[in-house]
Coordinates of C-alpha atoms (C1' of nucleotides) in Angstrom, one line a residue:
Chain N
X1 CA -55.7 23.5 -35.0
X2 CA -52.2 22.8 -35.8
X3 CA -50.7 20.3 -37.3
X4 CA -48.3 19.1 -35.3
X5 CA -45.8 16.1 -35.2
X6 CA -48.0 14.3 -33.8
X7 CA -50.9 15.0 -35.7
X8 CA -49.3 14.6 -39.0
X9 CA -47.8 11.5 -38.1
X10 CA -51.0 10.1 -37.3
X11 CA -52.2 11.8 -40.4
X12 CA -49.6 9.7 -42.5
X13 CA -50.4 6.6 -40.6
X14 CA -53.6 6.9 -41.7
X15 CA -53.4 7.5 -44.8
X16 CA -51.2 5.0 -45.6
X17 CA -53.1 2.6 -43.7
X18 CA -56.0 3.0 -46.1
X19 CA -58.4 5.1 -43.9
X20 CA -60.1 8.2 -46.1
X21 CA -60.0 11.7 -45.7
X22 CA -63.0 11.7 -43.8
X23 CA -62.1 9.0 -41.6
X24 CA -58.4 11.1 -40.7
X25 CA -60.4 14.3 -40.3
X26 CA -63.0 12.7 -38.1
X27 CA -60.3 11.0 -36.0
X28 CA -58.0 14.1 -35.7
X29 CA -61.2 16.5 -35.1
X30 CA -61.1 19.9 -35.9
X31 CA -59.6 19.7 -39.4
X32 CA -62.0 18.8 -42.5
X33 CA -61.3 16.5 -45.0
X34 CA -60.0 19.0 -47.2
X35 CA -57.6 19.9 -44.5
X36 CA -56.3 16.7 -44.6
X37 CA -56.4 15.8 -48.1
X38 CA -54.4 19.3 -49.2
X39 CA -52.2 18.3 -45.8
X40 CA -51.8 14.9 -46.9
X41 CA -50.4 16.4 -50.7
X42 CA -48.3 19.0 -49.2
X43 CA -46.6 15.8 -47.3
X44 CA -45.8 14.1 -50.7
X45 CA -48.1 11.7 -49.8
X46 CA -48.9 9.8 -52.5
X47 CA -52.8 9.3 -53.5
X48 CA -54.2 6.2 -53.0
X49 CA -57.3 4.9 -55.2
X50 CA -59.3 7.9 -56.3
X51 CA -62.6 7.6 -58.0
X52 CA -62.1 10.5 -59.9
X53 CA -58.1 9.8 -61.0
X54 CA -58.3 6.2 -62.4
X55 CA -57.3 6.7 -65.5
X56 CA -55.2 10.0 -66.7
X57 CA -55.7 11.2 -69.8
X58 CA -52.5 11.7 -71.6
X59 CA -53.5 14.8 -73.8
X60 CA -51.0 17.5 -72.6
X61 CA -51.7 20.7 -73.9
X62 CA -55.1 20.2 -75.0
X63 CA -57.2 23.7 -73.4
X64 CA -57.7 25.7 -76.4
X65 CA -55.5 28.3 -76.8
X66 CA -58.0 30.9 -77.9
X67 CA -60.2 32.3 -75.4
X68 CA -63.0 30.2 -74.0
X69 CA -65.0 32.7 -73.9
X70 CA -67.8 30.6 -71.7
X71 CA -66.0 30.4 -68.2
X72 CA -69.2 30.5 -65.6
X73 CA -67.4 29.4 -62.4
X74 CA -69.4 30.1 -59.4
X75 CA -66.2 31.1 -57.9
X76 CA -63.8 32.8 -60.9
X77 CA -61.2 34.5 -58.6
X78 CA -58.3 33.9 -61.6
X79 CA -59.2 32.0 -64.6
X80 CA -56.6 29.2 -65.3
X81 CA -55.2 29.8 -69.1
X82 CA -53.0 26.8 -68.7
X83 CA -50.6 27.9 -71.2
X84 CA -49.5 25.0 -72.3
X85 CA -46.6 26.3 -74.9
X86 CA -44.6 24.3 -77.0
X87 CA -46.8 21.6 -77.3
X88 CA -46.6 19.6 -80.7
X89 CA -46.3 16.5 -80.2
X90 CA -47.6 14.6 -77.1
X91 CA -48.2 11.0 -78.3
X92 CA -46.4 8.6 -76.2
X93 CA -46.4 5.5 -75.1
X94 CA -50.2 5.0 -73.1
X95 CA -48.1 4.2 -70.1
X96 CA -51.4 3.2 -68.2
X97 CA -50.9 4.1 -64.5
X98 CA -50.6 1.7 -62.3
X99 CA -51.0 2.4 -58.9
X100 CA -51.5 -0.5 -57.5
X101 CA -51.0 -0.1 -53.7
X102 CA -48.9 -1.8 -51.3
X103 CA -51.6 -2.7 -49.3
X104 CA -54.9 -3.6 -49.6
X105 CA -54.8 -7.1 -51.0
X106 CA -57.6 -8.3 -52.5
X107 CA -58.0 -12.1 -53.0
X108 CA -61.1 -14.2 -54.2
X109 CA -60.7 -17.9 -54.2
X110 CA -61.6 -19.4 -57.5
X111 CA -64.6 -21.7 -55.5
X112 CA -65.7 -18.0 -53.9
X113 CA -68.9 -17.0 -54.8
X114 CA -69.1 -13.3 -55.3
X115 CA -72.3 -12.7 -54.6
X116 CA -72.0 -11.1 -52.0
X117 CA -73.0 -7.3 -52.2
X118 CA -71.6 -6.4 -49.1
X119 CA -73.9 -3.3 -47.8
X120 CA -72.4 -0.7 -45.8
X121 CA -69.7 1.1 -48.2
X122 CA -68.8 2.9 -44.9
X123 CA -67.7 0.2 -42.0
X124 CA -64.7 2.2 -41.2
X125 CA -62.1 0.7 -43.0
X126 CA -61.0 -0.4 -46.7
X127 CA -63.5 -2.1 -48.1
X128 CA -61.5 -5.8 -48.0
X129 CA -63.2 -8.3 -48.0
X130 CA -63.4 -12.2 -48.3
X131 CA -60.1 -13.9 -47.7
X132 CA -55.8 -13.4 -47.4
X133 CA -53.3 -15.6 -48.7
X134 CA -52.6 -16.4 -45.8
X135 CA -55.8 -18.3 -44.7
X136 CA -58.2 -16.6 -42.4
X137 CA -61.4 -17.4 -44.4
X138 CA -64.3 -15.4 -43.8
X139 CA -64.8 -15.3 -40.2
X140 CA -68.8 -15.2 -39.0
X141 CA -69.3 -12.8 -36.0
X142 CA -70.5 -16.1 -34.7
X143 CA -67.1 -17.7 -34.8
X144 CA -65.1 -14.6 -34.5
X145 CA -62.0 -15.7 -33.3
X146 CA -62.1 -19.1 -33.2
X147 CA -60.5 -20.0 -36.5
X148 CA -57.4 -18.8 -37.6
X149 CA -55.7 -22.1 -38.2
X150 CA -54.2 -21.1 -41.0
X151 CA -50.8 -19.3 -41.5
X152 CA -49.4 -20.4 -37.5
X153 CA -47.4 -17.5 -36.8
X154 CA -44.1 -18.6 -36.3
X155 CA -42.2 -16.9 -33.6
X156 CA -38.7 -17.3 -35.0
X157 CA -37.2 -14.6 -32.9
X158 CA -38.5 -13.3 -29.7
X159 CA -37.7 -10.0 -31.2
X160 CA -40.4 -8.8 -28.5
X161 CA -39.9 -9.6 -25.1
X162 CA -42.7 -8.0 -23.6
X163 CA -45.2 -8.0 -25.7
X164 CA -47.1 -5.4 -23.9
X165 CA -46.8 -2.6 -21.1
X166 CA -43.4 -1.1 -21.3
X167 CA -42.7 -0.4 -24.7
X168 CA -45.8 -0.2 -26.7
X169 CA -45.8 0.2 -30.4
X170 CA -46.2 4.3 -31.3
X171 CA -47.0 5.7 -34.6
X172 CA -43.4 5.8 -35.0
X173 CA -42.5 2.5 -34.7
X174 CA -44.1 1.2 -37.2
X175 CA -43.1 -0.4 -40.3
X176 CA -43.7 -2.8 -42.8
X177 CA -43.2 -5.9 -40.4
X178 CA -45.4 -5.0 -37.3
X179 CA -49.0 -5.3 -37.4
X180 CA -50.5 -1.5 -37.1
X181 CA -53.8 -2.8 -36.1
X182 CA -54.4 0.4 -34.1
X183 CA -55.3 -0.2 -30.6
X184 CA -57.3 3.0 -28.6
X185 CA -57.5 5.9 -30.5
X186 CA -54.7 8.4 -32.1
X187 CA -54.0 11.1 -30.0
X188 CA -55.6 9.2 -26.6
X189 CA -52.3 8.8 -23.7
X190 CA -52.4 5.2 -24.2
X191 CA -53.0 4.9 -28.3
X192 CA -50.6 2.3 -29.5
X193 CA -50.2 -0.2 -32.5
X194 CA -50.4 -3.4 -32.1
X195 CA -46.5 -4.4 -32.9
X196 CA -47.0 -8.3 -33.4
X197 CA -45.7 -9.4 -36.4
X198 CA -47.7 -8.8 -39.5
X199 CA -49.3 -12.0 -41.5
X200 CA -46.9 -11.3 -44.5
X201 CA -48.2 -9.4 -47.1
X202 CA -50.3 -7.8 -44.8
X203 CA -50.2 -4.7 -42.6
X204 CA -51.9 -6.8 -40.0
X205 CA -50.9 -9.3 -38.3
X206 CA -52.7 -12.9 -38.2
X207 CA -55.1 -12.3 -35.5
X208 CA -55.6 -8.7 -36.8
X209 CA -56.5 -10.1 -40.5
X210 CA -59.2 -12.1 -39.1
X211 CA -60.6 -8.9 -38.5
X212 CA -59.9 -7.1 -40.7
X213 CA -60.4 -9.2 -43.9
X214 CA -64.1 -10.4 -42.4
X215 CA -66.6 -11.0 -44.7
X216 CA -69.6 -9.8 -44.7
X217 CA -73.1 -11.5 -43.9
X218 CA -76.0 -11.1 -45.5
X219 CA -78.1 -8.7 -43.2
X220 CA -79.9 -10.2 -40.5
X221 CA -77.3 -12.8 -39.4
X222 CA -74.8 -9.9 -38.4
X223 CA -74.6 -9.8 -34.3
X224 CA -71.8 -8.6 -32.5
X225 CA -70.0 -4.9 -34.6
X226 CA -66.6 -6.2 -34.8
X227 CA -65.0 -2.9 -34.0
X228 CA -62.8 -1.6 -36.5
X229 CA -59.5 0.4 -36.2
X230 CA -60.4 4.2 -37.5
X231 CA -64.1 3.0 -37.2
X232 CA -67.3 3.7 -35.7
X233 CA -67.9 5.6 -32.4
X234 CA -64.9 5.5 -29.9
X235 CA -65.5 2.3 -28.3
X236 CA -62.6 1.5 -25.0
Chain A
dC1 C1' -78.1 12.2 -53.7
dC2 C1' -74.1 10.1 -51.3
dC3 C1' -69.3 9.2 -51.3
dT4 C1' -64.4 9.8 -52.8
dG5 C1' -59.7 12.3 -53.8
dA6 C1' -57.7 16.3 -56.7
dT7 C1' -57.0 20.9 -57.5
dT8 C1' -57.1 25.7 -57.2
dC9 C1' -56.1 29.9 -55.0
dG10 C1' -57.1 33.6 -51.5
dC11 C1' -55.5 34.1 -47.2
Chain X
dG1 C1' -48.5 26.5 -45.4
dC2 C1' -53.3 26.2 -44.8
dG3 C1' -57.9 24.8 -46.2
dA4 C1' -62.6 26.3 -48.2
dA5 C1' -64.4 26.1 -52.5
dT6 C1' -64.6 23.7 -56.3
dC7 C1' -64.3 20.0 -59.5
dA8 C1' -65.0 15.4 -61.1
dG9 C1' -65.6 10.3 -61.0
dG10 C1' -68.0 6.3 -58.7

DNA sequence: CCCTGATTCGC
DNA sequence: GCGAATCAGG
């Protein structure tokens, strides 16, 4: 495999849009997660939350010199000196990273109760739960739907027409004001975005927060799978 | 263990 | 440029 336009622009979608690694290399197929990780760095794209980056250690220049002389790597093709010359000083200002991503907004109302340990690490998308800004409280499979009072969205400008067939939302018409709430599946004739206008400060819009910001029930009372963009099996 | 992303480096 | 192997934190 390739990566062409196409599949790097989905690749970028996607990893912007929060999904992981494994979630872009499942959805592309044939690549692996490493594929797109070391694709998605050679793109520039930035990283998003990683487990093992959270904080960096600002200690440039700190590999001793001398000669380690313990190096077992299972795999020691070329050791890595890291030089490192010139290196005296280092001790600045702990200018604690902070990533802090566009997306993924996480809100807990003061009255919330956060006990809530929310099984399944893995339901195919960001881990957000609870509530938005915007309203959409934590929507019940059982009411699914049904309330999304809050936040009307207000159709100032029938900047869309045709809010379907014709012209549908591609990967490349997205931006920060359409709702990329994918609809179908990348690469699939038909895959498009969504294209309403996004709840702000979301990528989705209303509707789409509703289900995307759901919140989870304790086991048991969980019915209906409320598919998932980038999720589970391909469901059409 | 599983997961995650980061990095290295032979190809 | 690509991605397996590896590393390393959660």
């Amino acid at each position: 495999m390739s990566w062409t336009e196409e599949r790097i622009a989905t690749l970028t979608k996607m990893w912007e849009g929060g999904a992981t690694a494994s979630q872009i290399a499942d959805e592309l197929g044939g690549v692996s997660r490493n594929a797109v990780i070391g694709k998605a760095h050679r793109l520039g794209l930035k990283s998003r939350p990683s487990p093992v980056k959270a904080n960096e250690v600002k200690d440039t220049a700190k590999k001793e010199a001398a000669a380690p002389p313990i190096k077992a790597k299972p795999r020691p093709k070329a050791p890595t000196p890291t030089p490192a010359p010139s290196s005296t000083e280092a001790q600045e200002s702990p200018a604690a990273a902070a990533p802090a991503p566009a997306s993924a907004p996480v809100a807990r109302p003061a009255g919330e109760t956060p006990s809530q340990p929310l099984p399944e690490p893995r339901a195919g998308m960001p881990k957000i739960v609870s509530v938005g800004p915007g309203g959409f409280l934590r929507q019940g499979p059982g009411d699914q739907q049904a309330p999304i009072p809050p936040a009307p969205p207000r159709r100032l400008v029938p900047a869309r027409p045709s809010p379907e067939i014709a012209d549908k939302t591609s990967l490349l018409d997205l931006n920060d004001r359409v709702c990329r709430w994918p609809m179908g599946h990348p690469g699939e004739p038909d895959f498009h975005f969504c294209g309403e206008k996004v709840n702000p400060g979301f990528p989705y819009c209303v509707e789409h927060c509703g289900r995307a910001y759901q919140a989870q029930l304790p086991r048991g009372a969980r019915r209906p799978p409320p598919p998932l963009p980038f999720g589970g099996p391909r469901v059409r």
